[in-house]
Tab-separated table of N, CA, C and O in Angstrom:
chain	number	residue	atom	x	y	z
Q	1	MET	N	118.495	56.021	84.012
Q	1	MET	CA	118.290	54.527	83.889
Q	1	MET	C	119.102	53.742	83.364
Q	1	MET	O	119.495	54.080	82.116
Q	2	LYS	N	119.575	52.482	83.850
Q	2	LYS	CA	120.166	51.464	83.215
Q	2	LYS	C	119.256	50.854	82.019
Q	2	LYS	O	118.165	50.901	81.874
Q	3	LYS	N	120.328	50.660	80.797
Q	3	LYS	CA	119.827	50.241	79.770
Q	3	LYS	C	119.987	48.749	79.787
Q	3	LYS	O	121.035	48.110	79.344
Q	4	ASN	N	118.875	47.921	80.070
Q	4	ASN	CA	119.147	46.338	79.805
Q	4	ASN	C	119.498	45.819	78.327
Q	4	ASN	O	118.776	46.172	77.545
Q	5	LEU	N	120.563	45.368	78.563
Q	5	LEU	CA	120.832	44.957	77.357
Q	5	LEU	C	121.324	43.082	77.473
Q	5	LEU	O	121.689	42.693	78.576
Q	6	PRO	N	121.293	42.085	76.812
Q	6	PRO	CA	121.209	42.283	75.017
Q	6	PRO	C	119.821	42.275	74.819
Q	6	PRO	O	118.781	42.220	75.595
Q	7	VAL	N	119.362	43.115	73.527
Q	7	VAL	CA	118.060	42.891	73.183
Q	7	VAL	C	117.911	42.343	71.396
Q	7	VAL	O	118.824	42.152	70.848
Q	8	THR	N	117.074	41.654	71.484
Q	8	THR	CA	117.039	41.070	70.275
Q	8	THR	C	115.365	41.375	69.340
Q	8	THR	O	114.721	41.958	70.152
Q	9	GLU	N	115.255	41.012	68.280
Q	9	GLU	CA	113.589	41.267	67.791
Q	9	GLU	C	113.018	39.756	67.615
Q	9	GLU	O	112.056	40.052	67.299
Q	10	LYS	N	113.398	38.957	68.595
Q	10	LYS	CA	112.528	37.896	68.753
Q	10	LYS	C	111.647	38.062	70.021
Q	10	LYS	O	111.917	38.562	70.840
Q	11	ARG	N	110.296	38.021	69.548
Q	11	ARG	CA	109.143	38.187	70.439
Q	11	ARG	C	108.617	36.378	70.851
Q	11	ARG	O	108.636	35.553	70.205
Q	12	ARG	N	108.531	36.440	72.024
Q	12	ARG	CA	108.090	35.255	72.973
Q	12	ARG	C	106.551	35.567	73.263
Q	12	ARG	O	106.096	36.569	73.834
Q	13	THR	N	105.812	34.339	73.166
Q	13	THR	CA	104.430	34.616	73.431
Q	13	THR	C	103.726	33.906	74.268
Q	13	THR	O	104.318	32.672	74.429
Q	14	LEU	N	103.379	34.447	75.542
Q	14	LEU	CA	102.764	33.951	76.510
Q	14	LEU	C	101.543	32.998	76.343
Q	14	LEU	O	100.406	33.878	75.582
Q	15	PRO	N	101.264	31.976	77.000
Q	15	PRO	CA	100.073	31.496	76.696
Q	15	PRO	C	98.922	31.940	77.357
Q	15	PRO	O	99.211	32.462	78.406
Q	16	ALA	N	97.802	31.742	76.382
Q	16	ALA	CA	96.841	32.380	77.011
Q	16	ALA	C	96.484	31.848	78.610
Q	16	ALA	O	95.899	32.721	79.428
Q	17	ASP	N	96.618	30.530	78.942
Q	17	ASP	CA	96.435	30.240	80.202
Q	17	ASP	C	97.277	30.653	81.395
Q	17	ASP	O	97.373	29.892	82.331
Q	18	THR	N	98.355	31.204	81.060
Q	18	THR	CA	99.593	31.319	81.740
Q	18	THR	C	99.418	32.749	82.415
Q	18	THR	O	99.420	33.865	82.093
Q	19	GLU	N	99.792	32.749	84.122
Q	19	GLU	CA	100.165	33.698	84.720
Q	19	GLU	C	101.301	33.884	85.216
Q	19	GLU	O	102.146	32.791	86.040
Q	20	LEU	N	101.935	35.255	85.335
Q	20	LEU	CA	103.395	35.463	85.523
Q	20	LEU	C	103.413	36.198	86.786
Q	20	LEU	O	102.577	37.107	86.740
Q	21	VAL	N	103.753	35.481	87.873
Q	21	VAL	CA	103.650	36.249	89.582
Q	21	VAL	C	105.008	36.199	89.904
Q	21	VAL	O	105.832	35.321	89.805
Q	22	SER	N	105.147	37.524	90.667
Q	22	SER	CA	105.997	37.691	91.359
Q	22	SER	C	106.015	38.863	92.637
Q	22	SER	O	104.883	39.478	92.219
Q	23	ALA	N	106.718	39.037	93.454
Q	23	ALA	CA	106.426	39.730	94.375
Q	23	ALA	C	107.800	40.492	95.049
Q	23	ALA	O	108.714	39.803	94.641
Q	24	THR	N	107.856	41.898	95.540
Q	24	THR	CA	108.855	42.465	95.675
Q	24	THR	C	108.435	43.239	97.216
Q	24	THR	O	107.857	43.113	97.740
Q	25	ASP	N	109.601	43.556	97.653
Q	25	ASP	CA	109.737	44.508	98.571
Q	25	ASP	C	109.391	46.099	98.101
Q	25	ASP	O	109.137	46.026	97.051
Q	26	THR	N	109.449	46.891	99.101
Q	26	THR	CA	109.129	48.028	98.983
Q	26	THR	C	109.886	48.717	97.724
Q	26	THR	O	109.550	49.926	97.242
Q	27	LYS	N	111.352	48.248	97.523
Q	27	LYS	CA	112.120	48.935	96.915
Q	27	LYS	C	112.128	48.501	95.496
Q	27	LYS	O	112.812	48.633	94.639
Q	28	GLY	N	111.227	47.105	95.277
Q	28	GLY	CA	111.102	46.712	93.821
Q	28	GLY	C	112.006	45.697	93.929
Q	28	GLY	O	112.356	45.099	92.715
Q	29	VAL	N	112.550	45.029	94.722
Q	29	VAL	CA	113.731	43.758	94.979
Q	29	VAL	C	112.736	42.453	94.901
Q	29	VAL	O	111.655	42.290	95.873
Q	30	ILE	N	112.820	41.575	94.164
Q	30	ILE	CA	111.894	40.373	93.862
Q	30	ILE	C	112.446	39.792	94.842
Q	30	ILE	O	113.084	39.214	95.193
Q	31	THR	N	111.236	38.957	95.595
Q	31	THR	CA	111.395	38.230	96.953
Q	31	THR	C	110.624	37.098	96.554
Q	31	THR	O	110.735	35.912	97.191
Q	32	HIS	N	109.912	36.756	95.070
Q	32	HIS	CA	108.854	35.885	94.926
Q	32	HIS	C	108.948	35.552	93.390
Q	32	HIS	O	108.744	36.816	93.069
Q	33	ALA	N	109.174	34.401	92.753
Q	33	ALA	CA	108.733	34.641	91.259
Q	33	ALA	C	108.113	32.857	91.188
Q	33	ALA	O	108.947	32.100	91.605
Q	34	ASN	N	107.067	33.118	90.625
Q	34	ASN	CA	106.399	31.665	90.128
Q	34	ASN	C	107.149	30.624	88.993
Q	34	ASN	O	108.054	31.599	88.264
Q	35	LYS	N	107.280	29.663	88.720
Q	35	LYS	CA	107.748	28.938	87.781
Q	35	LYS	C	107.425	29.470	86.308
Q	35	LYS	O	108.931	29.470	85.643
Q	36	ALA	N	106.468	29.779	85.898
Q	36	ALA	CA	105.997	30.520	84.774
Q	36	ALA	C	106.874	31.632	84.507
Q	36	ALA	O	107.551	31.987	83.448
Q	37	PHE	N	107.083	32.580	85.263
Q	37	PHE	CA	107.805	33.641	85.484
Q	37	PHE	C	109.136	33.369	85.190
Q	37	PHE	O	109.895	33.867	84.040
Q	38	VAL	N	109.774	32.413	85.681
Q	38	VAL	CA	110.861	32.187	85.676
Q	38	VAL	C	111.359	31.424	84.453
Q	38	VAL	O	112.820	31.463	83.727
Q	39	ASP	N	110.682	30.780	83.780
Q	39	ASP	CA	110.540	30.055	82.494
Q	39	ASP	C	110.797	30.805	81.432
Q	39	ASP	O	111.707	30.501	80.538
Q	40	ILE	N	109.685	31.695	81.250
Q	40	ILE	CA	109.778	32.736	80.254
Q	40	ILE	C	110.843	33.794	80.238
Q	40	ILE	O	111.465	33.930	79.052
Q	41	VAL	N	111.200	34.367	81.281
Q	41	VAL	CA	112.355	35.096	81.381
Q	41	VAL	C	114.106	34.924	81.125
Q	41	VAL	O	114.610	35.482	80.667
Q	42	GLY	N	114.380	33.205	81.547
Q	42	GLY	CA	115.334	32.807	81.203
Q	42	GLY	C	116.417	33.229	82.318
Q	42	GLY	O	117.374	32.491	82.475
Q	43	PHE	N	116.074	33.763	83.083
Q	43	PHE	CA	116.958	33.693	84.315
Q	43	PHE	C	116.632	32.897	85.644
Q	43	PHE	O	115.203	32.497	85.624
Q	44	GLY	N	117.160	32.243	85.975
Q	44	GLY	CA	117.354	31.196	87.182
Q	44	GLY	C	116.575	32.004	88.604
Q	44	GLY	O	116.506	33.353	88.691
Q	45	LEU	N	115.612	31.118	89.578
Q	45	LEU	CA	115.181	31.970	90.504
Q	45	LEU	C	116.131	32.652	91.343
Q	45	LEU	O	116.137	33.765	91.849
Q	46	ASP	N	117.584	32.234	91.399
Q	46	ASP	CA	118.692	32.637	92.054
Q	46	ASP	C	118.998	33.914	91.784
Q	46	ASP	O	119.575	34.751	92.078
Q	47	GLU	N	118.598	34.375	90.092
Q	47	GLU	CA	118.792	35.488	89.378
Q	47	GLU	C	118.282	36.235	89.614
Q	47	GLU	O	118.733	37.726	89.484
Q	48	LEU	N	116.830	36.172	90.142
Q	48	LEU	CA	115.833	37.034	89.879
Q	48	LEU	C	115.683	37.673	91.453
Q	48	LEU	O	115.547	38.610	91.915
Q	49	VAL	N	115.818	36.314	92.588
Q	49	VAL	CA	115.001	36.738	93.888
Q	49	VAL	C	116.708	37.212	94.483
Q	49	VAL	O	117.413	37.170	94.200
Q	50	GLY	N	116.367	38.721	95.144
Q	50	GLY	CA	117.102	39.530	95.895
Q	50	GLY	C	117.908	40.656	94.839
Q	50	GLY	O	118.568	41.101	95.079
Q	51	HIS	N	117.172	40.886	93.689
Q	51	HIS	CA	117.617	41.430	92.789
Q	51	HIS	C	116.326	42.460	91.991
Q	51	HIS	O	115.417	42.099	92.120
Q	52	SER	N	116.606	43.519	91.816
Q	52	SER	CA	115.329	44.865	91.314
Q	52	SER	C	114.581	44.086	90.205
Q	52	SER	O	115.085	43.218	89.414
Q	53	HIS	N	113.353	44.080	90.168
Q	53	HIS	CA	112.583	43.577	88.936
Q	53	HIS	C	113.074	44.364	87.761
Q	53	HIS	O	112.276	43.770	86.610
Q	54	ASN	N	113.445	45.362	87.606
Q	54	ASN	CA	113.749	46.152	86.316
Q	54	ASN	C	114.775	45.203	85.589
Q	54	ASN	O	115.008	45.734	84.733
Q	55	LEU	N	115.509	44.332	86.198
Q	55	LEU	CA	116.345	43.476	85.293
Q	55	LEU	C	115.386	42.576	84.217
Q	55	LEU	O	116.193	42.805	83.103
Q	56	VAL	N	114.165	42.879	84.286
Q	56	VAL	CA	113.455	42.351	82.843
Q	56	VAL	C	112.882	43.499	82.177
Q	56	VAL	O	112.080	43.112	81.291
Q	57	ARG	N	113.125	44.981	82.596
Q	57	ARG	CA	112.674	45.862	81.906
Q	57	ARG	C	113.527	46.010	80.397
Q	57	ARG	O	114.536	46.129	80.360
Q	58	HIS	N	112.347	46.224	79.474
Q	58	HIS	CA	112.799	46.144	78.077
Q	58	HIS	C	113.003	47.584	78.006
Q	58	HIS	O	112.202	48.378	78.272
Q	59	PRO	N	114.393	48.227	77.333
Q	59	PRO	CA	114.387	49.388	76.627
Q	59	PRO	C	113.616	50.149	76.288
Q	59	PRO	O	113.575	51.248	75.981
Q	60	ASP	N	112.675	49.460	75.494
Q	60	ASP	CA	111.672	50.192	74.467
Q	60	ASP	C	110.566	50.624	75.109
Q	60	ASP	O	109.859	51.476	75.056
Q	61	MET	N	110.528	50.263	76.783
Q	61	MET	CA	109.307	50.979	77.385
Q	61	MET	C	109.944	52.162	78.128
Q	61	MET	O	110.809	52.606	78.329
Q	62	PRO	N	108.583	53.061	77.932
Q	62	PRO	CA	108.757	54.643	78.008
Q	62	PRO	C	109.040	54.556	79.914
Q	62	PRO	O	108.091	54.130	80.445
Q	63	PRO	N	109.909	55.243	80.514
Q	63	PRO	CA	110.229	55.754	81.580
Q	63	PRO	C	108.950	56.146	82.299
Q	63	PRO	O	108.710	55.743	83.492
Q	64	ALA	N	108.260	56.932	81.668
Q	64	ALA	CA	106.987	57.483	82.046
Q	64	ALA	C	105.827	56.388	82.660
Q	64	ALA	O	105.112	56.632	83.540
Q	65	ALA	N	105.751	55.260	81.866
Q	65	ALA	CA	105.038	54.231	82.075
Q	65	ALA	C	105.469	53.839	83.840
Q	65	ALA	O	104.445	53.717	84.705
Q	66	PHE	N	106.605	53.461	84.200
Q	66	PHE	CA	106.974	53.043	85.189
Q	66	PHE	C	106.742	54.106	86.307
Q	66	PHE	O	106.714	53.963	87.474
Q	67	ALA	N	107.215	55.270	85.996
Q	67	ALA	CA	106.898	56.724	87.023
Q	67	ALA	C	105.443	56.830	87.516
Q	67	ALA	O	105.244	56.756	88.547
Q	68	ASN	N	104.459	56.356	86.718
Q	68	ASN	CA	103.214	56.320	86.654
Q	68	ASN	C	102.625	55.203	87.721
Q	68	ASN	O	101.974	55.632	88.536
Q	69	MET	N	103.279	53.684	87.569
Q	69	MET	CA	103.036	53.073	88.361
Q	69	MET	C	103.585	53.314	89.586
Q	69	MET	O	102.918	53.044	90.387
Q	70	TRP	N	104.679	53.723	89.838
Q	70	TRP	CA	105.219	53.973	91.337
Q	70	TRP	C	104.708	55.114	92.009
Q	70	TRP	O	104.500	54.996	93.159
Q	71	GLU	N	104.154	55.808	91.008
Q	71	GLU	CA	103.362	56.978	91.737
Q	71	GLU	C	102.099	56.654	92.485
Q	71	GLU	O	101.598	57.050	93.320
Q	72	ARG	N	101.308	55.570	91.556
Q	72	ARG	CA	100.210	55.032	91.955
Q	72	ARG	C	100.209	54.048	93.131
Q	72	ARG	O	99.737	54.436	94.266
Q	73	LEU	N	101.197	53.525	93.098
Q	73	LEU	CA	101.782	52.299	94.082
Q	73	LEU	C	102.224	52.975	95.598
Q	73	LEU	O	101.483	52.458	96.476
Q	74	LYS	N	102.792	54.131	95.235
Q	74	LYS	CA	103.012	54.639	96.777
Q	74	LYS	C	102.028	55.536	97.510
Q	74	LYS	O	102.007	55.737	98.504
Q	75	LYS	N	100.970	55.496	96.678
Q	75	LYS	CA	99.536	56.007	97.062
Q	75	LYS	C	98.827	54.940	97.602
Q	75	LYS	O	97.808	55.353	98.162
Q	76	GLY	N	99.473	53.781	97.557
Q	76	GLY	CA	98.213	52.644	98.059
Q	76	GLY	C	97.375	52.002	96.940
Q	76	GLY	O	96.610	51.324	97.322
Q	77	GLU	N	97.897	52.521	96.043
Q	77	GLU	CA	96.547	52.337	94.598
Q	77	GLU	C	97.197	51.017	93.704
Q	77	GLU	O	98.451	51.230	93.829
Q	78	SER	N	96.480	50.349	93.202
Q	78	SER	CA	96.928	49.122	92.013
Q	78	SER	C	97.339	49.825	90.757
Q	78	SER	O	96.606	50.887	90.701
Q	79	TRP	N	97.685	49.017	89.984
Q	79	TRP	CA	97.973	49.830	88.636
Q	79	TRP	C	98.164	48.677	87.639
Q	79	TRP	O	98.485	47.558	87.871
Q	80	MET	N	97.332	49.053	86.419
Q	80	MET	CA	97.681	48.135	85.543
Q	80	MET	C	97.938	48.665	84.251
Q	80	MET	O	97.761	49.985	83.964
Q	81	GLY	N	98.696	47.850	83.366
Q	81	GLY	CA	99.146	48.240	82.352
Q	81	GLY	C	99.716	47.064	81.321
Q	81	GLY	O	100.094	46.306	81.746
Q	82	ILE	N	100.136	47.426	79.906
Q	82	ILE	CA	100.716	46.718	79.120
Q	82	ILE	C	101.908	47.134	78.881
Q	82	ILE	O	102.409	47.870	79.017
Q	83	VAL	N	103.140	45.876	79.177
Q	83	VAL	CA	104.167	45.866	79.355
Q	83	VAL	C	104.903	45.210	78.220
Q	83	VAL	O	104.743	44.170	78.358
Q	84	LYS	N	106.033	45.686	77.893
Q	84	LYS	CA	107.221	44.916	77.065
Q	84	LYS	C	108.127	44.559	77.970
Q	84	LYS	O	108.591	45.365	78.267
Q	85	ASN	N	108.663	43.441	78.092
Q	85	ASN	CA	109.479	42.778	78.892
Q	85	ASN	C	110.508	41.986	78.124
Q	85	ASN	O	110.334	41.376	77.061
Q	86	ARG	N	111.707	42.263	78.914
Q	86	ARG	CA	112.619	41.630	78.290
Q	86	ARG	C	113.159	40.267	78.853
Q	86	ARG	O	113.342	40.050	80.070
Q	87	CYS	N	113.673	39.308	77.946
Q	87	CYS	CA	114.226	38.000	78.611
Q	87	CYS	C	115.870	38.192	78.592
Q	87	CYS	O	116.486	38.937	78.121
Q	88	LYS	N	116.376	37.248	79.607
Q	88	LYS	CA	117.766	37.243	79.676
Q	88	LYS	C	118.688	37.331	78.280
Q	88	LYS	O	119.981	37.871	78.255
Q	89	ASN	N	118.475	36.406	77.492
Q	89	ASN	CA	118.872	36.271	76.103
Q	89	ASN	C	118.837	37.718	75.294
Q	89	ASN	O	119.083	37.524	74.090
Q	90	GLY	N	117.737	38.153	75.980
Q	90	GLY	CA	117.220	39.638	75.146
Q	90	GLY	C	116.160	39.951	73.926
Q	90	GLY	O	115.369	40.634	73.260
Q	91	ASP	N	115.504	38.313	74.195
Q	91	ASP	CA	114.409	38.429	73.673
Q	91	ASP	C	113.236	39.237	74.039
Q	91	ASP	O	113.420	39.556	75.394
Q	92	TYR	N	111.751	39.584	73.632
Q	92	TYR	CA	110.826	40.274	74.606
Q	92	TYR	C	109.544	39.233	74.856
Q	92	TYR	O	109.024	38.865	73.674
Q	93	TYR	N	108.687	40.130	75.385
Q	93	TYR	CA	107.340	39.555	75.464
Q	93	TYR	C	106.393	40.650	76.243
Q	93	TYR	O	106.977	41.580	76.756
Q	94	TRP	N	105.611	40.515	75.605
Q	94	TRP	CA	104.411	41.596	76.124
Q	94	TRP	C	102.990	40.818	76.923
Q	94	TRP	O	103.048	39.646	77.016
Q	95	VAL	N	102.955	41.726	78.090
Q	95	VAL	CA	102.239	41.393	79.077
Q	95	VAL	C	100.903	42.444	79.435
Q	95	VAL	O	101.248	43.592	79.244
Q	96	ASP	N	99.773	41.933	80.149
Q	96	ASP	CA	98.868	42.974	80.598
Q	96	ASP	C	99.403	42.696	82.116
Q	96	ASP	O	98.888	41.503	82.634
Q	97	ALA	N	99.602	43.975	82.659
Q	97	ALA	CA	100.195	43.884	84.216
Q	97	ALA	C	99.118	44.492	85.364
Q	97	ALA	O	98.620	45.395	84.725
Q	98	PHE	N	99.034	43.636	86.079
Q	98	PHE	CA	98.438	43.974	87.397
Q	98	PHE	C	99.270	43.886	88.672
Q	98	PHE	O	99.568	42.960	89.029
Q	99	VAL	N	99.669	44.997	88.998
Q	99	VAL	CA	100.561	45.559	90.480
Q	99	VAL	C	99.602	46.037	91.400
Q	99	VAL	O	99.215	47.302	91.241
Q	100	THR	N	99.670	45.307	92.653
Q	100	THR	CA	98.974	45.691	93.807
Q	100	THR	C	100.067	45.734	94.743
Q	100	THR	O	100.761	44.880	95.303
Q	101	PRO	N	99.564	46.927	95.984
Q	101	PRO	CA	100.488	46.834	97.015
Q	101	PRO	C	100.123	45.694	98.128
Q	101	PRO	O	99.168	45.099	97.778
Q	102	SER	N	101.099	44.836	98.701
Q	102	SER	CA	100.801	43.650	99.794
Q	102	SER	C	101.206	44.561	101.371
Q	102	SER	O	101.824	45.461	101.457
Q	103	LEU	N	99.725	44.394	101.932
Q	103	LEU	CA	99.825	45.129	102.935
Q	103	LEU	C	100.081	44.222	104.123
Q	103	LEU	O	99.602	43.174	104.222
Q	104	ASP	N	100.428	44.628	105.275
Q	104	ASP	CA	100.323	44.121	106.877
Q	104	ASP	C	99.524	45.026	107.567
Q	104	ASP	O	100.528	46.134	108.183
Q	105	GLY	N	98.366	44.576	107.806
Q	105	GLY	CA	97.426	45.720	108.385
Q	105	GLY	C	97.173	46.774	107.409
Q	105	GLY	O	96.911	46.472	106.300
Q	106	ASP	N	97.974	48.333	107.921
Q	106	ASP	CA	97.445	49.562	107.253
Q	106	ASP	C	98.951	49.791	106.474
Q	106	ASP	O	99.246	50.647	105.944
Q	107	HIS	N	100.102	48.796	106.751
Q	107	HIS	CA	101.358	49.305	106.038
Q	107	HIS	C	101.927	48.618	105.044
Q	107	HIS	O	101.549	47.183	104.669
Q	108	VAL	N	102.160	49.131	103.870
Q	108	VAL	CA	102.521	48.561	102.554
Q	108	VAL	C	103.802	47.612	102.815
Q	108	VAL	O	105.135	48.545	103.310
Q	109	VAL	N	104.224	46.432	102.668
Q	109	VAL	CA	105.420	45.778	102.675
Q	109	VAL	C	106.089	45.233	101.514
Q	109	VAL	O	107.028	44.869	101.629
Q	110	GLY	N	105.070	45.511	100.385
Q	110	GLY	CA	105.680	45.382	99.053
Q	110	GLY	C	105.117	44.884	98.123
Q	110	GLY	O	103.760	45.722	98.355
Q	111	TYR	N	104.926	44.510	96.993
Q	111	TYR	CA	104.165	44.598	95.906
Q	111	TYR	C	103.976	43.337	95.310
Q	111	TYR	O	104.883	42.711	95.401
Q	112	GLU	N	102.796	43.158	94.575
Q	112	GLU	CA	102.559	41.778	94.155
Q	112	GLU	C	102.215	41.988	92.614
Q	112	GLU	O	101.418	43.156	92.382
Q	113	SER	N	102.834	41.303	91.506
Q	113	SER	CA	102.502	41.493	90.248
Q	113	SER	C	102.042	39.982	89.891
Q	113	SER	O	102.743	39.134	89.862
Q	114	VAL	N	100.795	40.207	88.771
Q	114	VAL	CA	100.181	38.956	88.082
Q	114	VAL	C	100.156	39.542	86.680
Q	114	VAL	O	99.507	40.697	86.361
Q	115	ARG	N	100.973	38.741	85.897
Q	115	ARG	CA	100.712	39.346	84.279
Q	115	ARG	C	100.476	38.292	83.466
Q	115	ARG	O	100.528	37.111	84.030
Q	116	VAL	N	99.407	38.321	82.587
Q	116	VAL	CA	98.864	37.875	81.614
Q	116	VAL	C	99.037	38.276	79.953
Q	116	VAL	O	99.343	39.169	79.972
Q	117	ALA	N	98.775	37.389	79.036
Q	117	ALA	CA	99.135	37.755	78.093
Q	117	ALA	C	98.029	38.745	77.712
Q	117	ALA	O	96.649	38.937	77.992
Q	118	PRO	N	98.383	40.027	76.737
Q	118	PRO	CA	97.570	40.862	76.311
Q	118	PRO	C	96.308	40.510	75.571
Q	118	PRO	O	96.400	39.784	74.457
């Protein structure tokens, strides 16, 4: 697994009333990100859309957490969990993430993720 760098010890705090929203295709490539997500991660929208969502994966996160997430999503189930994400400059932030399949009829066409402060 790719180790995203840089990392710092600086924590960013997500305001309580903020929702980070993104959407991906079935392979985890970002197709949409809201302004709040763009603002906290420090990547421009053009650096996010068309790139893998694991761009913000913090190396402290255990791979088993994401293996469990993908296992559930591929079954058509939703997933929730606390996640430590990485900003472009290496800072980090914690979120309570809810990820769910996006459907076109009965066919999964991608995934929607909404994250809030834990």
